[in-house]
Every structure is written in C-alpha cells, then in structure tokens.
Amino acid sequence: MSVKTLCLGALSLRDGTGYDIKKLFESAFSHFHSASYGSIYPALKQLQADGLLDCRLEPGAKHPDRKLFSLTGEGRKALVDELTAMPAGEQLRSDFLLLMFFAHLLPTEVLRDKLAQMEAYYEDELSYLKSIADCAEHSAGIAFTIEQGIQVYTAKLGLLRDRREQLLKDHREIPKEWSENSPCTD
Amino acid sequence: MSVKTLCLGALSLRDGTGYDIKKLFESAFSHFHSASYGSIYPALKQLQADGLLDCRLEPGAKHPDRKLFSLTGEGRKALVDELTAMPAGEQLRSDFLLLMFFAHLLPTEVLRDKLAQMEAYYEDELSYLKSIADCAEHSAGIAFTIEQGIQVYTAKLGLLRDRREQLLKDHREIPKEWSENSPCTD
DNA sequence: TCGAACATGTAAAAGGTTACATGATTAC
DNA sequence: GTAATCATGTAACCTTTTACATGTTCGA
C-alpha cells in the first residue's frame, strides 16, 4: 500500500495532478522512495473511490483533461493513521555494494569504471540535496530528511575517494580462463 | 533477475544449500539486499536448469534431502557477466524518512516513539556490522561494504541524536480535530 | 517547426513476499 | 519432551515496472 501513502502525503502538501505527484517523487522524495506512472494513476483512482481524495477537472483553455486531486478530511486522517501504524524501517538495495562484495572476481578496469560511475552518482545526489537545502524554508522534518541525505552521501563519497586507490592497487585480476579447476578456494 | 545473481554470488563464496544462502542474505548481505525462501528455491531450480549450478544430494544419516549447490564454470562466468553488465546503482526505501517528511502531521508522542525505534534499529545494525568487521579477514571489497555500512549508520545515528531534542521541542502537535477548514495551508 | 515538457491512462509481465505444508535434528 | 534450528518446496497474492497508446502546449 505504499504508493497510496506516498500519494496521500504528496497531496497533503498541496493539491495536484498525477503528473505533479510524479515530479515530487523525482525531487523531494527521490532519495528515499520512488514510483512510476503505472502505479500512481491506479492508486489515485483507488484512493478517490475510497473517498480519501476529491477530484476536480480543469478543462480550461490550456489542459483539457487535467485532474486536480485534493485530500478529503478522511484522506488526511488515513495518512496520519498510516504513518502512525507503519513500522519505521528502511531498506537499502544496492547493486553497487553487491558488486563490491564480489570485486575480486572482476577485471580491474571494470572495477575502476564502476567506482567512477558511483562517484559521479554520489556527487550528483549530494549537489542536488545541497541545492534544495539552501533554496527554501522547510519544516523541521523535511530539513531532517535532506540533512540525512547530505550526511549519508558525504560519508559514502568520502569513503569511496579514500579507498579507491588502495582497492585498485590491491586488486588482483582474475585470469581470463575460468574452469572447474580454478585455484580459487574462497 | 536479482535473486539469481545473489544466489550465484553466494555460491561463488562456497557451495551451499538454499538454507545456507538465506542465512548469508541475513548476515553478510543484510544491509544491502534481501530475499525470502519463496524466491530463493525457485531461483536455484532455474539456475540449475540453465546449467549455471550443479547439485549433489547429501542423503547422509543426518539430513535426508540436503541439496548442495555449486557453481559450474558457466555459472561463474554468468556471475561475472552480470556484475559487469549491471548498472552500479542503489536505492533506499525508507518509511522512516517518509514519516519524518510528514512529521508535522503527527502527535509528538508518535514522533518520539518512531525516533526511539529508529535509534534502536541503527544501533543494532551498527553493532552487528562492527562485530563482523572485527572477527574475520575479508577481501578488500567485502571490507569496503562493511565499512560503508558502519560509516552510514554512524552518520545516521549521530544526526538522529543531534536533532532529536530540537525536533521534539519545536514540534507542534496538530489539533485532534481535522476537517476541511483546516488552518494548515502548506 | 520541432523537441521537451505537460498530461492521462492501460495491459502484460516481472518480481517478489506471505502463508502454507512437511518433517528431521539438536540443544536444553 | 519441547522448542529452536535445519531443510525444502508450492501457490496464491500483491505490488510495481515496462511498454504501449494518445494528445496538447510551450519555448527556442
């Protein structure tokens, strides 16, 4: 039920369309949640059917089919209830760490490339978060989410830069020929 | 195809059963990936059918049906190929940050509880990672994944402790009565 | 005028979890 | 003797992504 909660949350900030909500997921929520149109539009339909959202059409000159959603009183209550009931957990899914775990199986150049890609990724995330930290007043809670992102990416970037040379230097390239009688007995 | 890659990776370390693989996911991989039996056993079956795993039964006195899997040469190659081809990304899914984003909607006691739960969670993860960092020799890559976890959880725990008092002090409890004419115009 | 951004939606497929079903072995 | 751990597997369900289908509006 997560996309629904995300949509309720987005609409608690301001009324908006499915498209607006997606933009919010790509900006303010980007470092801790995500969702695609294929899950947002059905979620909005369902939430409206459940009486948690109101919808007014904006057929004005500009956009023919714009559907502007807003929270109902019930919707706001449902959001608070879900946030309260939800266990406060988090889960990382990192293909990068998976790769690092098996770095000893890879050619050095591949490792070098992946480290470079990840550095660029961390840099981008960090500079984005810093830009939004500065440019507006946020509630204390929102500021906390941004600050956590900044500290986490700063730590990750620092470690990556710290260890890169050593990782590459120590890295032993595995012989190209793999076979059953590999000498590797890890 | 992620569970398959995870299984190939696990079996590149040592031969093992589905059960062993699950244990590994709950220990060494726990801070960056996860999978349940319901996905592991079908994945192993499929990988065997694809010729990437060998399976020998251990019907010894102890365990009647123990299926010990091992990588074939092709399986090892497939693992390396997948690690190489896979874009090196990561994604956080944090219900805690979602909750913090909307902290202004919640009663103070709920916020206090969630912060306490999260502190305990971060402490547990951190102490687990510290314990495995000390107790064995790891490859440089594995050490990197543990070190990143330690630094990240240390940062998160530090920020949480730093900000908690201020967050709770500044926190304005929202009146119990919610209705359409709420004064909240964020 | 042409591409980017705005805007909505569906259907199929992928991927995974949960719950169930079963049973042996080990440590207390 | 009884609870935890070891051990395998299936089926139903849930959620989400991907790919498709369509059309407008705005800025360069």
Tab-separated table of C-alpha atoms (C1' of nucleotides) in Angstrom:
chain	number	residue	atom	x	y	z
A	1	MET	CA	0.000	0.000	0.000
A	2	SER	CA	2.981	2.244	-0.187
A	3	VAL	CA	2.261	4.189	-3.345
A	4	LYS	CA	-1.081	5.164	-1.898
A	5	THR	CA	0.541	6.561	1.235
A	6	LEU	CA	3.050	8.412	-0.913
A	7	CYS	CA	0.226	9.964	-2.936
A	8	LEU	CA	-1.705	10.979	0.160
A	9	GLY	CA	1.461	12.537	1.526
A	10	ALA	CA	2.184	14.449	-1.660
A	11	LEU	CA	-1.365	15.781	-1.726
A	12	SER	CA	-1.137	16.839	1.920
A	13	LEU	CA	1.461	19.391	0.815
A	14	ARG	CA	-0.638	20.823	-1.983
A	15	ASP	CA	-3.353	19.787	-4.401
A	16	GLY	CA	-2.021	18.360	-7.633
A	17	THR	CA	-2.296	16.049	-10.613
A	18	GLY	CA	-0.784	12.602	-11.060
A	19	TYR	CA	1.918	14.270	-13.068
A	20	ASP	CA	2.676	16.746	-10.273
A	21	ILE	CA	2.965	13.880	-7.809
A	22	LYS	CA	5.446	12.093	-10.029
A	23	LYS	CA	7.563	15.264	-10.192
A	24	LEU	CA	7.543	15.449	-6.407
A	25	PHE	CA	8.696	11.829	-6.193
A	26	GLU	CA	11.543	12.684	-8.541
A	27	SER	CA	12.602	15.679	-6.487
A	28	ALA	CA	11.862	15.929	-2.778
A	29	PHE	CA	11.240	12.191	-2.237
A	30	SER	CA	13.879	10.992	-4.661
A	31	HIS	CA	16.466	9.812	-2.167
A	32	PHE	CA	14.110	7.613	-0.153
A	33	HIS	CA	11.190	6.486	-2.321
A	34	SER	CA	10.036	6.261	-5.905
A	35	ALA	CA	7.074	5.302	-8.066
A	36	SER	CA	6.143	5.244	-11.733
A	37	TYR	CA	3.014	6.478	-13.533
A	38	GLY	CA	1.865	2.910	-13.873
A	39	SER	CA	1.375	2.743	-10.118
A	40	ILE	CA	0.430	6.364	-9.408
A	41	TYR	CA	-2.625	6.661	-11.656
A	42	PRO	CA	-4.279	3.446	-10.463
A	43	ALA	CA	-3.510	4.446	-6.851
A	44	LEU	CA	-5.203	7.826	-7.301
A	45	LYS	CA	-8.244	6.190	-8.853
A	46	GLN	CA	-8.493	3.795	-5.948
A	47	LEU	CA	-7.998	6.487	-3.315
A	48	GLN	CA	-10.742	8.548	-4.915
A	49	ALA	CA	-13.066	5.539	-4.931
A	50	ASP	CA	-12.281	5.067	-1.236
A	51	GLY	CA	-13.300	8.645	-0.504
A	52	LEU	CA	-9.822	9.736	0.531
A	53	LEU	CA	-9.406	12.136	-2.379
A	54	ASP	CA	-11.548	14.694	-4.145
A	55	CYS	CA	-11.038	15.342	-7.822
A	56	ARG	CA	-11.918	18.441	-9.787
A	57	LEU	CA	-11.412	18.617	-13.518
A	58	GLU	CA	-9.704	21.610	-15.033
A	59	PRO	CA	-10.881	21.740	-18.623
A	60	GLY	CA	-9.580	25.337	-19.049
A	61	ALA	CA	-8.037	26.572	-22.266
A	62	LYS	CA	-4.687	25.005	-21.514
A	63	HIS	CA	-5.024	21.420	-20.430
A	64	PRO	CA	-8.086	19.503	-21.479
A	65	ASP	CA	-8.056	16.646	-19.027
A	66	ARG	CA	-6.180	17.947	-16.025
A	67	LYS	CA	-7.388	16.146	-12.910
A	68	LEU	CA	-6.599	18.086	-9.788
A	69	PHE	CA	-6.723	15.913	-6.702
A	70	SER	CA	-7.063	17.077	-3.115
A	71	LEU	CA	-7.219	15.301	0.237
A	72	THR	CA	-10.558	14.897	1.921
A	73	GLY	CA	-10.789	15.076	5.715
A	74	GLU	CA	-10.916	11.315	5.694
A	75	GLY	CA	-7.878	11.189	3.459
A	76	ARG	CA	-5.874	13.314	5.841
A	77	LYS	CA	-6.891	11.100	8.707
A	78	ALA	CA	-5.934	7.989	6.719
A	79	LEU	CA	-2.498	9.469	6.036
A	80	VAL	CA	-1.871	10.181	9.715
A	81	ASP	CA	-3.118	6.727	10.664
A	82	GLU	CA	-0.907	5.001	8.139
A	83	LEU	CA	2.176	6.969	9.123
A	84	THR	CA	1.487	6.126	12.760
A	85	ALA	CA	0.811	2.431	12.153
A	86	MET	CA	3.679	1.843	9.718
A	87	PRO	CA	6.814	0.375	11.329
A	88	ALA	CA	9.612	2.917	10.960
A	89	GLY	CA	12.071	0.902	8.930
A	90	GLU	CA	14.287	1.342	5.936
A	91	GLN	CA	15.887	-0.865	3.361
A	92	LEU	CA	18.789	-0.340	1.033
A	93	ARG	CA	19.016	-2.175	-2.240
A	94	SER	CA	22.486	-1.613	-3.574
A	95	ASP	CA	23.776	-3.281	-6.699
A	96	PHE	CA	26.965	-1.327	-6.147
A	97	LEU	CA	27.699	-2.954	-2.786
A	98	LEU	CA	26.798	-6.314	-4.269
A	99	LEU	CA	29.384	-5.693	-6.937
A	100	MET	CA	31.977	-4.594	-4.380
A	101	PHE	CA	31.305	-7.749	-2.395
A	102	PHE	CA	32.450	-9.729	-5.431
A	103	ALA	CA	35.027	-7.241	-6.672
A	104	HIS	CA	37.745	-9.888	-6.549
A	105	LEU	CA	36.019	-11.675	-9.444
A	106	LEU	CA	36.157	-8.689	-11.787
A	107	PRO	CA	38.774	-7.214	-14.093
A	108	THR	CA	40.440	-4.122	-12.683
A	109	GLU	CA	39.110	-1.864	-15.427
A	110	VAL	CA	35.542	-2.863	-14.691
A	111	LEU	CA	36.065	-2.089	-11.016
A	112	ARG	CA	37.604	1.252	-11.895
A	113	ASP	CA	34.647	2.145	-14.116
A	114	LYS	CA	32.073	1.171	-11.528
A	115	LEU	CA	33.818	3.213	-8.855
A	116	ALA	CA	33.892	6.200	-11.198
A	117	GLN	CA	30.186	5.784	-12.042
A	118	MET	CA	29.305	5.578	-8.398
A	119	GLU	CA	31.380	8.610	-7.512
A	120	ALA	CA	29.539	10.618	-10.157
A	121	TYR	CA	26.214	9.331	-8.857
A	122	TYR	CA	27.016	10.262	-5.259
A	123	GLU	CA	28.231	13.682	-6.373
A	124	ASP	CA	25.009	14.338	-8.265
A	125	GLU	CA	22.795	13.295	-5.386
A	126	LEU	CA	24.814	15.361	-2.982
A	127	SER	CA	24.775	18.511	-5.057
A	128	TYR	CA	21.056	18.150	-5.650
A	129	LEU	CA	20.350	17.785	-1.941
A	130	LYS	CA	22.580	20.727	-1.094
A	131	SER	CA	20.769	22.870	-3.628
A	132	ILE	CA	17.362	22.157	-2.132
A	133	ALA	CA	18.639	22.512	1.423
A	134	ASP	CA	19.561	26.124	0.674
A	135	CYS	CA	16.792	27.328	-1.545
A	136	ALA	CA	13.657	27.246	0.596
A	137	GLU	CA	12.314	27.046	4.121
A	138	HIS	CA	11.372	23.544	5.027
A	139	SER	CA	9.610	22.104	8.043
A	140	ALA	CA	11.971	20.655	10.631
A	141	GLY	CA	11.050	17.138	9.490
A	142	ILE	CA	11.739	17.841	5.825
A	143	ALA	CA	15.008	19.535	6.729
A	144	PHE	CA	15.925	16.368	8.625
A	145	THR	CA	15.354	14.158	5.587
A	146	ILE	CA	17.546	16.418	3.453
A	147	GLU	CA	20.230	16.645	6.091
A	148	GLN	CA	20.342	12.865	6.486
A	149	GLY	CA	20.767	12.516	2.739
A	150	ILE	CA	23.594	15.029	2.727
A	151	GLN	CA	25.420	13.344	5.574
A	152	VAL	CA	24.987	9.876	4.108
A	153	TYR	CA	26.168	10.797	0.628
A	154	THR	CA	29.054	12.801	2.085
A	155	ALA	CA	30.143	9.736	4.050
A	156	LYS	CA	29.792	7.443	1.042
A	157	LEU	CA	31.687	9.801	-1.227
A	158	GLY	CA	34.432	10.263	1.359
A	159	LEU	CA	34.914	6.527	1.809
A	160	LEU	CA	34.888	5.900	-1.920
A	161	ARG	CA	37.598	8.507	-2.537
A	162	ASP	CA	39.595	7.326	0.443
A	163	ARG	CA	39.684	3.709	-0.585
A	164	ARG	CA	39.718	3.827	-4.345
A	165	GLU	CA	43.462	3.894	-4.912
A	166	GLN	CA	44.096	1.131	-2.432
A	167	LEU	CA	41.286	-1.011	-3.816
A	168	LEU	CA	42.621	-0.697	-7.333
A	169	LYS	CA	46.220	-1.205	-6.277
A	170	ASP	CA	45.475	-4.344	-4.274
A	171	HIS	CA	43.104	-5.664	-6.860
A	172	ARG	CA	44.220	-8.888	-8.444
A	173	GLU	CA	42.856	-9.503	-11.805
A	174	ILE	CA	41.419	-12.976	-12.162
A	175	PRO	CA	42.819	-14.933	-15.096
A	176	LYS	CA	40.538	-14.873	-18.115
A	177	GLU	CA	40.314	-18.644	-18.288
A	178	TRP	CA	37.777	-19.946	-15.866
A	179	SER	CA	37.287	-23.597	-15.381
A	180	GLU	CA	36.362	-26.149	-12.755
A	181	ASN	CA	39.935	-26.488	-11.564
A	182	SER	CA	40.155	-22.856	-10.562
A	183	PRO	CA	42.751	-22.264	-7.843
A	184	CYS	CA	40.322	-20.030	-6.024
A	185	THR	CA	39.103	-21.765	-2.908
A	186	ASP	CA	37.425	-18.920	-1.081
B	1	MET	CA	16.782	-11.276	-12.163
B	2	SER	CA	18.330	-10.102	-8.983
B	3	VAL	CA	17.754	-13.089	-6.711
B	4	LYS	CA	19.519	-15.268	-9.249
B	5	THR	CA	22.595	-13.037	-9.202
B	6	LEU	CA	22.519	-13.048	-5.420
B	7	CYS	CA	22.425	-16.850	-5.390
B	8	LEU	CA	25.273	-17.137	-7.883
B	9	GLY	CA	27.261	-14.727	-5.746
B	10	ALA	CA	26.595	-16.638	-2.554
B	11	LEU	CA	27.663	-19.881	-4.191
B	12	SER	CA	30.839	-18.276	-5.535
B	13	LEU	CA	31.975	-17.985	-1.913
B	14	ARG	CA	31.275	-21.590	-1.039
B	15	ASP	CA	28.963	-24.419	-2.006
B	16	GLY	CA	25.744	-24.476	-0.053
B	17	THR	CA	22.056	-25.247	0.261
B	18	GLY	CA	19.127	-22.890	-0.223
B	19	TYR	CA	19.003	-22.618	3.509
B	20	ASP	CA	22.671	-21.635	3.712
B	21	ILE	CA	22.123	-18.960	1.098
B	22	LYS	CA	19.253	-17.484	3.057
B	23	LYS	CA	21.495	-17.316	6.144
B	24	LEU	CA	24.110	-15.455	4.141
B	25	PHE	CA	21.496	-12.957	2.957
B	26	GLU	CA	20.530	-12.388	6.576
B	27	SER	CA	24.109	-11.823	7.657
B	28	ALA	CA	26.745	-10.562	5.242
B	29	PHE	CA	24.304	-9.183	2.644
B	30	SER	CA	21.735	-7.946	5.116
B	31	HIS	CA	22.435	-4.224	4.848
B	32	PHE	CA	22.157	-4.027	1.083
B	33	HIS	CA	19.946	-6.844	-0.231
B	34	SER	CA	17.441	-9.455	0.885
B	35	ALA	CA	15.371	-12.379	-0.373
B	36	SER	CA	12.973	-14.950	1.026
B	37	TYR	CA	12.800	-18.731	0.580
B	38	GLY	CA	9.892	-18.230	-1.787
B	39	SER	CA	12.249	-16.608	-4.272
B	40	ILE	CA	15.474	-18.481	-3.472
B	41	TYR	CA	14.309	-22.052	-4.116
B	42	PRO	CA	12.707	-21.325	-7.490
B	43	ALA	CA	15.805	-19.324	-8.465
B	44	LEU	CA	18.087	-22.258	-7.639
B	45	LYS	CA	15.917	-24.629	-9.614
B	46	GLN	CA	16.021	-22.319	-12.603
B	47	LEU	CA	19.770	-21.748	-12.372
B	48	GLN	CA	20.338	-25.477	-12.278
B	49	ALA	CA	18.097	-25.946	-15.317
B	50	ASP	CA	20.164	-23.270	-17.094
B	51	GLY	CA	23.363	-25.162	-16.363
B	52	LEU	CA	24.794	-22.496	-14.087
B	53	LEU	CA	24.681	-24.699	-10.993
B	54	ASP	CA	25.495	-28.279	-10.160
B	55	CYS	CA	23.582	-30.052	-7.451
B	56	ARG	CA	24.642	-33.021	-5.391
B	57	LEU	CA	22.313	-34.639	-2.892
B	58	GLU	CA	23.537	-35.379	0.596
B	59	PRO	CA	21.323	-38.198	1.828
B	60	GLY	CA	23.690	-38.971	4.754
B	61	ALA	CA	22.418	-40.046	8.138
B	62	LYS	CA	21.621	-36.534	9.193
B	63	HIS	CA	19.723	-34.682	6.524
B	64	PRO	CA	17.708	-36.677	4.045
B	65	ASP	CA	17.125	-34.104	1.351
B	66	ARG	CA	20.040	-31.725	1.626
B	67	LYS	CA	20.754	-30.260	-1.802
B	68	LEU	CA	24.242	-28.891	-2.035
B	69	PHE	CA	24.650	-26.495	-4.923
B	70	SER	CA	27.873	-25.387	-6.546
B	71	LEU	CA	28.727	-23.048	-9.396
B	72	THR	CA	29.615	-24.503	-12.758
B	73	GLY	CA	32.232	-22.800	-14.908
B	74	GLU	CA	29.378	-21.329	-16.892
B	75	GLY	CA	27.747	-20.162	-13.685
B	76	ARG	CA	30.868	-18.336	-12.619
B	77	LYS	CA	31.100	-16.696	-15.991
B	78	ALA	CA	27.430	-15.699	-15.812
B	79	LEU	CA	28.013	-14.095	-12.427
B	80	VAL	CA	30.951	-12.043	-13.686
B	81	ASP	CA	29.000	-11.025	-16.781
B	82	GLU	CA	26.001	-9.926	-14.790
B	83	LEU	CA	28.063	-7.959	-12.303
B	84	THR	CA	29.829	-6.268	-15.187
B	85	ALA	CA	26.671	-5.511	-17.164
B	86	MET	CA	24.561	-4.363	-14.215
B	87	PRO	CA	24.454	-0.576	-13.772
B	88	ALA	CA	26.069	0.249	-10.430
B	89	GLY	CA	23.172	1.915	-8.674
B	90	GLU	CA	21.477	1.877	-5.329
B	91	GLN	CA	18.098	2.697	-3.966
B	92	LEU	CA	16.899	3.474	-0.483
B	93	ARG	CA	13.355	2.755	0.547
B	94	SER	CA	12.823	4.466	3.859
B	95	ASP	CA	9.478	4.565	5.578
B	96	PHE	CA	11.221	6.410	8.376
B	97	LEU	CA	12.228	9.359	6.177
B	98	LEU	CA	8.745	9.370	4.685
B	99	LEU	CA	7.390	9.689	8.182
B	100	MET	CA	9.854	12.469	9.033
B	101	PHE	CA	8.816	14.304	5.897
B	102	PHE	CA	5.298	14.477	7.318
B	103	ALA	CA	6.293	14.724	10.972
B	104	HIS	CA	4.343	17.968	11.341
B	105	LEU	CA	1.118	15.964	10.898
B	106	LEU	CA	1.800	13.615	13.799
B	107	PRO	CA	1.325	13.795	17.552
B	108	THR	CA	4.537	14.431	19.449
B	109	GLU	CA	4.445	11.087	21.234
B	110	VAL	CA	4.250	9.208	17.977
B	111	LEU	CA	7.250	11.123	16.685
B	112	ARG	CA	9.139	10.406	19.888
B	113	ASP	CA	8.394	6.693	19.618
B	114	LYS	CA	9.437	6.473	15.988
B	115	LEU	CA	12.709	8.264	16.696
B	116	ALA	CA	13.390	5.855	19.557
B	117	GLN	CA	12.598	2.832	17.372
B	118	MET	CA	14.874	4.096	14.671
B	119	GLU	CA	17.687	4.809	17.088
B	120	ALA	CA	17.482	1.232	18.345
B	121	TYR	CA	17.442	-0.065	14.778
B	122	TYR	CA	20.511	1.959	13.774
B	123	GLU	CA	22.313	0.844	16.941
B	124	ASP	CA	21.624	-2.802	16.185
B	125	GLU	CA	22.798	-2.562	12.596
B	126	LEU	CA	25.897	-0.706	13.649
B	127	SER	CA	26.877	-3.127	16.354
B	128	TYR	CA	26.290	-6.063	14.047
B	129	LEU	CA	28.491	-4.554	11.334
B	130	LYS	CA	31.202	-3.700	13.848
B	131	SER	CA	31.173	-7.258	15.121
B	132	ILE	CA	31.713	-8.762	11.671
B	133	ALA	CA	34.301	-6.139	10.739
B	134	ASP	CA	36.496	-7.338	13.595
B	135	CYS	CA	36.026	-11.075	13.600
B	136	ALA	CA	37.418	-12.284	10.285
B	137	GLU	CA	39.633	-11.460	7.344
B	138	HIS	CA	37.615	-10.202	4.427
B	139	SER	CA	38.557	-9.387	0.878
B	140	ALA	CA	39.137	-5.682	0.268
B	141	GLY	CA	35.755	-5.465	-1.462
B	142	ILE	CA	33.856	-7.101	1.366
B	143	ALA	CA	35.648	-4.909	3.892
B	144	PHE	CA	34.518	-1.914	1.837
B	145	THR	CA	30.849	-2.922	2.030
B	146	ILE	CA	31.080	-3.345	5.806
B	147	GLU	CA	32.947	-0.079	6.244
B	148	GLN	CA	30.373	1.807	4.186
B	149	GLY	CA	27.625	0.377	6.360
B	150	ILE	CA	29.437	1.410	9.518
B	151	GLN	CA	30.020	4.943	8.292
B	152	VAL	CA	26.465	5.359	7.053
B	153	TYR	CA	24.824	4.078	10.233
B	154	THR	CA	27.217	6.121	12.338
B	155	ALA	CA	26.209	9.249	10.425
B	156	LYS	CA	22.512	8.438	10.706
B	157	LEU	CA	22.740	7.708	14.400
B	158	GLY	CA	24.727	10.891	15.035
B	159	LEU	CA	22.225	13.052	13.197
B	160	LEU	CA	19.283	11.422	14.931
B	161	ARG	CA	20.769	12.026	18.376
B	162	ASP	CA	21.828	15.543	17.463
B	163	ARG	CA	18.437	16.624	16.247
B	164	ARG	CA	16.010	14.707	18.409
B	165	GLU	CA	15.627	17.206	21.234
B	166	GLN	CA	15.184	20.114	18.871
B	167	LEU	CA	12.735	18.215	16.682
B	168	LEU	CA	10.595	17.305	19.665
B	169	LYS	CA	10.845	20.770	21.204
B	170	ASP	CA	9.851	22.557	18.005
B	171	HIS	CA	7.205	20.021	17.187
B	172	ARG	CA	3.726	21.435	17.150
B	173	GLU	CA	1.059	18.963	17.790
B	174	ILE	CA	-1.736	19.202	15.296
B	175	PRO	CA	-5.171	19.656	16.866
B	176	LYS	CA	-7.091	16.393	17.065
B	177	GLU	CA	-9.997	17.732	15.062
B	178	TRP	CA	-9.301	17.567	11.405
B	179	SER	CA	-11.706	18.992	8.899
B	180	GLU	CA	-11.830	20.692	5.532
B	181	ASN	CA	-11.393	24.157	7.048
B	182	SER	CA	-8.018	23.272	8.499
B	183	PRO	CA	-5.827	26.373	9.024
B	184	CYS	CA	-2.904	24.472	7.540
B	185	THR	CA	-2.121	25.822	4.095
B	186	ASP	CA	1.201	24.239	3.369
C	1	DT	C1'	8.709	23.711	-36.577
C	2	DC	C1'	10.480	20.611	-33.614
C	3	DG	C1'	11.625	18.742	-29.387
C	4	DA	C1'	10.819	18.961	-24.443
C	5	DA	C1'	7.603	19.108	-21.024
C	6	DC	C1'	2.827	18.504	-19.776
C	7	DA	C1'	-0.838	15.164	-19.110
C	8	DT	C1'	-3.509	10.575	-18.647
C	9	DG	C1'	-4.099	6.027	-18.736
C	10	DT	C1'	-3.960	0.536	-19.624
C	11	DA	C1'	-2.302	-4.255	-20.045
C	12	DA	C1'	1.024	-7.639	-19.668
C	13	DA	C1'	4.773	-9.262	-17.417
C	14	DA	C1'	8.110	-9.404	-13.917
C	15	DG	C1'	9.446	-9.952	-9.497
C	16	DG	C1'	8.820	-10.844	-5.027
C	17	DT	C1'	6.516	-11.923	-0.318
C	18	DT	C1'	3.470	-14.409	2.652
C	19	DA	C1'	1.436	-18.237	4.169
C	20	DC	C1'	1.106	-22.799	3.966
C	21	DA	C1'	2.644	-27.765	4.149
C	22	DT	C1'	6.070	-31.023	5.866
C	23	DG	C1'	9.403	-33.223	8.501
C	24	DA	C1'	14.212	-34.268	10.816
C	25	DT	C1'	17.668	-32.900	14.181
C	26	DT	C1'	19.811	-30.658	18.002
C	27	DA	C1'	20.300	-28.400	22.364
C	28	DC	C1'	18.368	-27.576	26.735
D	1	DG	C1'	9.863	-33.523	25.755
D	2	DT	C1'	9.882	-29.455	23.645
D	3	DA	C1'	11.498	-25.504	21.384
D	4	DA	C1'	14.777	-23.807	18.070
D	5	DT	C1'	17.175	-24.699	14.034
D	6	DC	C1'	17.833	-27.139	9.893
D	7	DA	C1'	15.758	-28.126	5.471
D	8	DT	C1'	12.689	-27.977	1.111
D	9	DG	C1'	9.185	-26.510	-1.533
D	10	DT	C1'	4.471	-24.550	-3.609
D	11	DA	C1'	0.615	-21.468	-4.625
D	12	DA	C1'	-1.864	-17.509	-4.185
D	13	DC	C1'	-1.390	-12.908	-3.900
D	14	DC	C1'	0.448	-8.274	-4.188
D	15	DT	C1'	2.858	-4.606	-5.991
D	16	DT	C1'	5.248	-2.394	-9.281
D	17	DT	C1'	7.576	-1.700	-13.648
D	18	DT	C1'	7.678	-1.606	-18.626
D	19	DA	C1'	5.843	-0.728	-22.732
D	20	DC	C1'	2.407	0.990	-25.164
D	21	DA	C1'	-1.197	4.407	-26.763
D	22	DT	C1'	-2.536	9.301	-27.196
D	23	DG	C1'	-2.647	14.085	-27.477
D	24	DT	C1'	-1.517	19.226	-26.062
D	25	DT	C1'	1.387	23.186	-25.030
D	26	DC	C1'	5.436	25.893	-24.678
D	27	DG	C1'	9.923	27.626	-25.703
D	28	DA	C1'	13.800	28.121	-28.934
